[in-house]
Amino acid sequence: MNVGIIGCGAIANIIASRIVPEDNNIEIKYFFDKDIERAENLASFAGGVAVLDFDDMLNDVDLILECASPDSVKLLAPKILEKGIDMIIMSIGAFMDKDFFTKALIIARENDAHIHLPSGAVVGLDGIKAVADFGLKEITLVTRKSPKSLGKDIDTEEVLFEGKASDAVKEFPLNINVAATISLACNRDIDVKIIVDPKVDRNVHEITAKGDFGEFKTITMNHPCAANPKTSMLAAISAIKLLKSFDETISVGL
């Protein structure tokens, strides 16, 4: 499987360093970034090709992995899906725009393309999907991040946001993709609280779900990427596992 990457930042670097074609039948061949130097550096490291125009990769890839931004998804995904090319999208917040979600879904269906959304920086998504249509009555996300990860200089805990996921991803488009992931998994605009906490040095996500099935809670305490504290290591790892799963004979979990 030939793969192209859009966005050559921290997540792309982690993924490219962990995918070995000889082991996984996956070759990351093309790299695109608005900063061509970043694309060239990663392509050189991974033995691929940096492209100035993302169109240059479209005739030689089976899948494109987006690691850039919600705006990049909205700009580039329609053209990729129209070519019948599958996508893994990391900037899941783009799909909280209902009009864009519908547009992307229609284009993908018409062109036999598939959109894959990794579980990202949280655990428990399989359970959320399982109960979504079976008596789920309440689901909330409380996220705690360090001041550094949010570009803040404070020494006391502060609630930065409290409201719906759709509003959270607008206000923090590069920080709260997990809210979009959970919302899409259960097909509702979940309640979100974002706290900046100087006592934590990890990105902490606490999910609580209640309903006819009972109740469950997950707490994920992610180490941030050294190159970008806004990004959790687990987000990159989930994309790596998703890529490798395409070659598996037996699939475990949802």
Short mmCIF file of C-alpha atoms in Angstrom, two decimals:
data_model
loop_
_atom_site.label_atom_id
_atom_site.label_comp_id
_atom_site.label_asym_id
_atom_site.label_seq_id
_atom_site.Cartn_x
_atom_site.Cartn_y
_atom_site.Cartn_z
CA MET A 1 0.00 0.00 0.00
CA ASN A 2 1.43 3.34 -1.07
CA VAL A 3 0.75 6.19 1.36
CA GLY A 4 1.06 9.95 1.09
CA ILE A 5 1.23 12.26 4.10
CA ILE A 6 -0.18 15.77 4.32
CA GLY A 7 1.36 17.74 7.19
CA CYS A 8 4.90 16.88 8.25
CA GLY A 9 4.89 17.84 11.92
CA ALA A 10 5.23 15.84 15.11
CA ILE A 11 2.61 13.16 14.36
CA ALA A 12 3.89 12.54 10.84
CA ASN A 13 7.45 12.20 12.11
CA ILE A 14 6.45 9.59 14.70
CA ILE A 15 4.44 7.60 12.15
CA ALA A 16 7.16 7.70 9.50
CA SER A 17 9.75 6.51 12.01
CA ARG A 18 7.65 3.47 13.00
CA ILE A 19 6.45 2.18 9.63
CA VAL A 20 8.86 -0.25 7.98
CA PRO A 21 7.70 -1.36 4.50
CA GLU A 22 9.38 -4.76 4.78
CA ASP A 23 7.40 -5.57 7.92
CA ASN A 24 3.99 -4.07 7.16
CA ASN A 25 3.46 -3.96 3.38
CA ILE A 26 3.07 -0.19 3.78
CA GLU A 27 5.30 2.35 2.05
CA ILE A 28 5.03 6.03 2.88
CA LYS A 29 6.19 7.47 -0.45
CA TYR A 30 5.09 11.11 -0.57
CA PHE A 31 5.23 14.03 1.84
CA PHE A 32 3.45 17.37 1.50
CA ASP A 33 3.55 20.38 3.79
CA LYS A 34 3.04 24.12 3.30
CA ASP A 35 6.57 24.37 4.69
CA ILE A 36 8.47 22.54 1.95
CA GLU A 37 11.57 22.29 4.14
CA ARG A 38 9.65 20.21 6.69
CA ALA A 39 8.42 17.94 3.91
CA GLU A 40 11.92 17.58 2.47
CA ASN A 41 13.44 16.78 5.86
CA LEU A 42 10.90 14.07 6.61
CA ALA A 43 11.06 12.65 3.09
CA SER A 44 14.84 12.43 3.35
CA PHE A 45 14.58 10.63 6.68
CA ALA A 46 11.90 8.20 5.44
CA GLY A 47 13.31 7.60 1.98
CA GLY A 48 10.34 9.22 0.26
CA VAL A 49 9.61 12.18 -2.00
CA ALA A 50 8.62 15.70 -0.97
CA VAL A 51 6.07 17.29 -3.31
CA LEU A 52 5.42 21.00 -3.81
CA ASP A 53 1.85 20.35 -4.93
CA PHE A 54 -0.22 17.66 -3.20
CA ASP A 55 -1.80 16.84 -6.59
CA ASP A 56 1.54 15.32 -7.57
CA MET A 57 0.96 12.33 -5.30
CA LEU A 58 -2.65 11.56 -6.22
CA ASN A 59 -1.95 9.17 -9.09
CA ASP A 60 0.42 6.97 -7.09
CA VAL A 61 -1.15 6.47 -3.66
CA ASP A 62 -3.73 4.10 -2.23
CA LEU A 63 -4.25 6.16 0.92
CA ILE A 64 -3.48 9.65 2.19
CA LEU A 65 -2.81 10.33 5.85
CA GLU A 66 -3.73 13.85 6.96
CA CYS A 67 -1.73 15.26 9.89
CA ALA A 68 -2.11 18.97 9.22
CA SER A 69 -5.19 20.89 10.42
CA PRO A 70 -9.00 21.02 10.17
CA ASP A 71 -8.67 23.73 7.51
CA SER A 72 -6.44 21.44 5.44
CA VAL A 73 -9.01 18.66 5.70
CA LYS A 74 -11.78 20.93 4.41
CA LEU A 75 -9.59 22.21 1.59
CA LEU A 76 -7.99 18.99 0.38
CA ALA A 77 -10.19 16.05 1.38
CA PRO A 78 -12.92 16.59 -1.27
CA LYS A 79 -10.36 16.43 -4.09
CA ILE A 80 -8.70 13.33 -2.62
CA LEU A 81 -12.00 11.50 -2.12
CA GLU A 82 -13.17 12.41 -5.62
CA LYS A 83 -10.17 10.41 -6.91
CA GLY A 84 -11.41 7.37 -4.97
CA ILE A 85 -8.43 7.53 -2.59
CA ASP A 86 -8.93 6.41 1.01
CA MET A 87 -7.97 8.75 3.85
CA ILE A 88 -6.89 8.59 7.48
CA ILE A 89 -7.76 11.90 9.07
CA MET A 90 -6.15 13.07 12.29
CA SER A 91 -7.77 16.55 12.40
CA ILE A 92 -11.15 15.06 13.22
CA GLY A 93 -12.52 18.38 14.42
CA ALA A 94 -13.21 19.26 10.77
CA PHE A 95 -16.13 16.82 10.83
CA MET A 96 -17.95 18.74 13.55
CA ASP A 97 -18.98 21.03 10.69
CA LYS A 98 -22.16 19.18 9.72
CA ASP A 99 -22.27 20.58 6.18
CA PHE A 100 -18.70 19.48 5.51
CA PHE A 101 -19.32 16.08 7.10
CA THR A 102 -22.27 15.50 4.76
CA LYS A 103 -20.31 16.73 1.75
CA ALA A 104 -17.34 14.44 2.48
CA LEU A 105 -19.64 11.47 3.11
CA ILE A 106 -21.44 11.92 -0.21
CA ILE A 107 -18.20 12.32 -2.18
CA ALA A 108 -16.66 9.25 -0.53
CA ARG A 109 -19.71 7.09 -1.24
CA GLU A 110 -19.95 8.21 -4.86
CA ASN A 111 -16.30 7.38 -5.49
CA ASP A 112 -15.93 4.22 -3.37
CA ALA A 113 -13.47 5.92 -1.04
CA HIS A 114 -13.21 5.30 2.69
CA ILE A 115 -12.54 7.74 5.52
CA HIS A 116 -10.80 6.36 8.60
CA LEU A 117 -10.80 8.29 11.87
CA PRO A 118 -8.32 6.91 14.44
CA SER A 119 -9.23 6.70 18.12
CA GLY A 120 -6.50 9.27 18.73
CA ALA A 121 -5.59 10.38 22.22
CA VAL A 122 -8.32 8.53 24.16
CA VAL A 123 -9.19 4.96 25.09
CA GLY A 124 -12.65 3.42 25.40
CA LEU A 125 -13.97 4.43 21.98
CA ASP A 126 -15.10 0.87 21.26
CA GLY A 127 -17.38 0.95 24.30
CA ILE A 128 -18.79 4.33 23.34
CA LYS A 129 -19.61 3.10 19.85
CA ALA A 130 -21.19 -0.07 21.25
CA VAL A 131 -23.62 1.76 23.53
CA ALA A 132 -24.33 4.77 21.31
CA ASP A 133 -27.67 3.41 20.08
CA PHE A 134 -28.48 1.30 23.13
CA GLY A 135 -29.62 3.59 25.89
CA LEU A 136 -26.72 6.04 26.16
CA LYS A 137 -28.15 8.93 28.18
CA GLU A 138 -25.15 11.00 29.22
CA ILE A 139 -21.56 11.34 28.07
CA THR A 140 -19.02 13.95 29.11
CA LEU A 141 -15.36 14.75 28.51
CA VAL A 142 -13.13 16.60 30.97
CA THR A 143 -9.71 17.46 29.57
CA ARG A 144 -6.79 18.75 31.63
CA LYS A 145 -3.72 20.18 29.95
CA SER A 146 -0.58 21.90 31.12
CA PRO A 147 -0.23 25.66 30.61
CA LYS A 148 2.66 24.97 28.21
CA SER A 149 0.52 22.83 25.90
CA LEU A 150 -2.02 25.63 25.61
CA GLY A 151 0.43 28.51 25.41
CA LYS A 152 -0.58 29.83 28.83
CA ASP A 153 1.56 31.30 31.63
CA ILE A 154 -0.46 30.73 34.80
CA ASP A 155 0.14 29.13 38.19
CA THR A 156 -3.44 28.31 39.22
CA GLU A 157 -6.02 25.95 37.73
CA GLU A 158 -8.39 27.61 35.29
CA VAL A 159 -11.45 26.41 33.36
CA LEU A 160 -10.85 27.58 29.80
CA PHE A 161 -13.99 26.18 28.26
CA GLU A 162 -17.26 24.55 29.22
CA GLY A 163 -19.84 23.73 26.59
CA LYS A 164 -20.48 21.57 23.54
CA ALA A 165 -17.82 19.77 21.50
CA SER A 166 -18.77 21.63 18.33
CA ASP A 167 -17.90 24.92 20.02
CA ALA A 168 -14.76 23.52 21.67
CA VAL A 169 -13.20 22.50 18.35
CA LYS A 170 -13.86 25.96 16.94
CA GLU A 171 -12.15 27.64 19.87
CA PHE A 172 -9.30 25.13 20.17
CA PRO A 173 -8.96 23.57 16.68
CA LEU A 174 -5.50 22.10 17.33
CA ASN A 175 -6.02 20.97 20.92
CA ILE A 176 -9.30 19.13 21.34
CA ASN A 177 -9.75 16.64 18.49
CA VAL A 178 -10.71 14.09 21.14
CA ALA A 179 -14.02 15.90 21.69
CA ALA A 180 -14.84 15.51 18.01
CA THR A 181 -13.79 11.86 18.00
CA ILE A 182 -16.08 10.99 20.90
CA SER A 183 -18.96 13.01 19.45
CA LEU A 184 -18.73 11.24 16.11
CA ALA A 185 -18.45 7.86 17.82
CA CYS A 186 -21.75 8.34 19.66
CA ASN A 187 -23.44 10.62 17.10
CA ARG A 188 -24.10 13.51 19.48
CA ASP A 189 -22.57 16.84 20.44
CA ILE A 190 -21.04 15.88 23.79
CA ASP A 191 -20.47 18.10 26.82
CA VAL A 192 -16.86 19.21 27.21
CA LYS A 193 -14.83 20.94 29.90
CA ILE A 194 -11.25 22.05 29.23
CA ILE A 195 -9.05 22.86 32.22
CA VAL A 196 -5.56 24.29 32.18
CA ASP A 197 -3.81 22.88 35.22
CA PRO A 198 -0.23 23.76 36.23
CA LYS A 199 -0.11 20.61 38.38
CA VAL A 200 -0.25 18.27 35.39
CA ASP A 201 2.50 17.53 32.90
CA ARG A 202 0.38 15.26 30.70
CA ASN A 203 -2.71 15.63 28.53
CA VAL A 204 -5.45 14.05 30.66
CA HIS A 205 -8.83 13.04 29.20
CA GLU A 206 -11.62 11.71 31.44
CA ILE A 207 -14.70 10.28 29.73
CA THR A 208 -17.85 9.36 31.64
CA ALA A 209 -20.75 7.53 29.98
CA LYS A 210 -24.05 6.60 31.63
CA GLY A 211 -27.15 4.87 30.35
CA ASP A 212 -29.38 1.81 30.41
CA PHE A 213 -26.29 -0.40 30.05
CA GLY A 214 -24.80 0.96 33.29
CA GLU A 215 -21.87 3.34 33.55
CA PHE A 216 -18.23 3.44 32.59
CA LYS A 217 -15.39 5.88 32.97
CA THR A 218 -12.00 6.05 31.29
CA ILE A 219 -9.03 8.22 32.20
CA THR A 220 -6.22 8.61 29.67
CA MET A 221 -3.03 10.33 30.82
CA ASN A 222 -0.96 10.97 27.72
CA HIS A 223 2.64 11.98 27.48
CA PRO A 224 2.82 14.91 25.05
CA CYS A 225 5.08 14.71 22.02
CA ALA A 226 8.46 16.24 22.74
CA ALA A 227 8.33 18.15 19.45
CA ASN A 228 4.83 19.50 20.03
CA PRO A 229 3.23 19.54 23.50
CA LYS A 230 -0.19 20.13 21.94
CA THR A 231 -0.07 16.59 20.57
CA SER A 232 -0.29 13.34 22.56
CA MET A 233 1.93 10.38 21.70
CA LEU A 234 -1.13 8.13 21.78
CA ALA A 235 -2.66 10.02 18.84
CA ALA A 236 0.27 9.06 16.62
CA ILE A 237 0.36 5.51 17.96
CA SER A 238 -3.33 5.01 17.18
CA ALA A 239 -2.72 6.02 13.56
CA ILE A 240 0.20 3.59 13.30
CA LYS A 241 -1.97 0.75 14.61
CA LEU A 242 -4.77 1.67 12.20
CA LEU A 243 -2.38 1.61 9.25
CA LYS A 244 -1.03 -1.78 10.26
CA SER A 245 -4.53 -3.18 10.80
CA PHE A 246 -5.31 -2.98 7.08
CA ASP A 247 -3.02 -5.97 6.59
CA GLU A 248 -4.42 -8.08 9.45
CA THR A 249 -6.48 -11.22 8.88
CA ILE A 250 -8.18 -11.14 12.27
CA SER A 251 -9.49 -7.90 13.77
CA VAL A 252 -10.13 -7.57 17.51
CA GLY A 253 -12.58 -4.99 18.83
CA LEU A 254 -14.75 -2.51 16.97
#
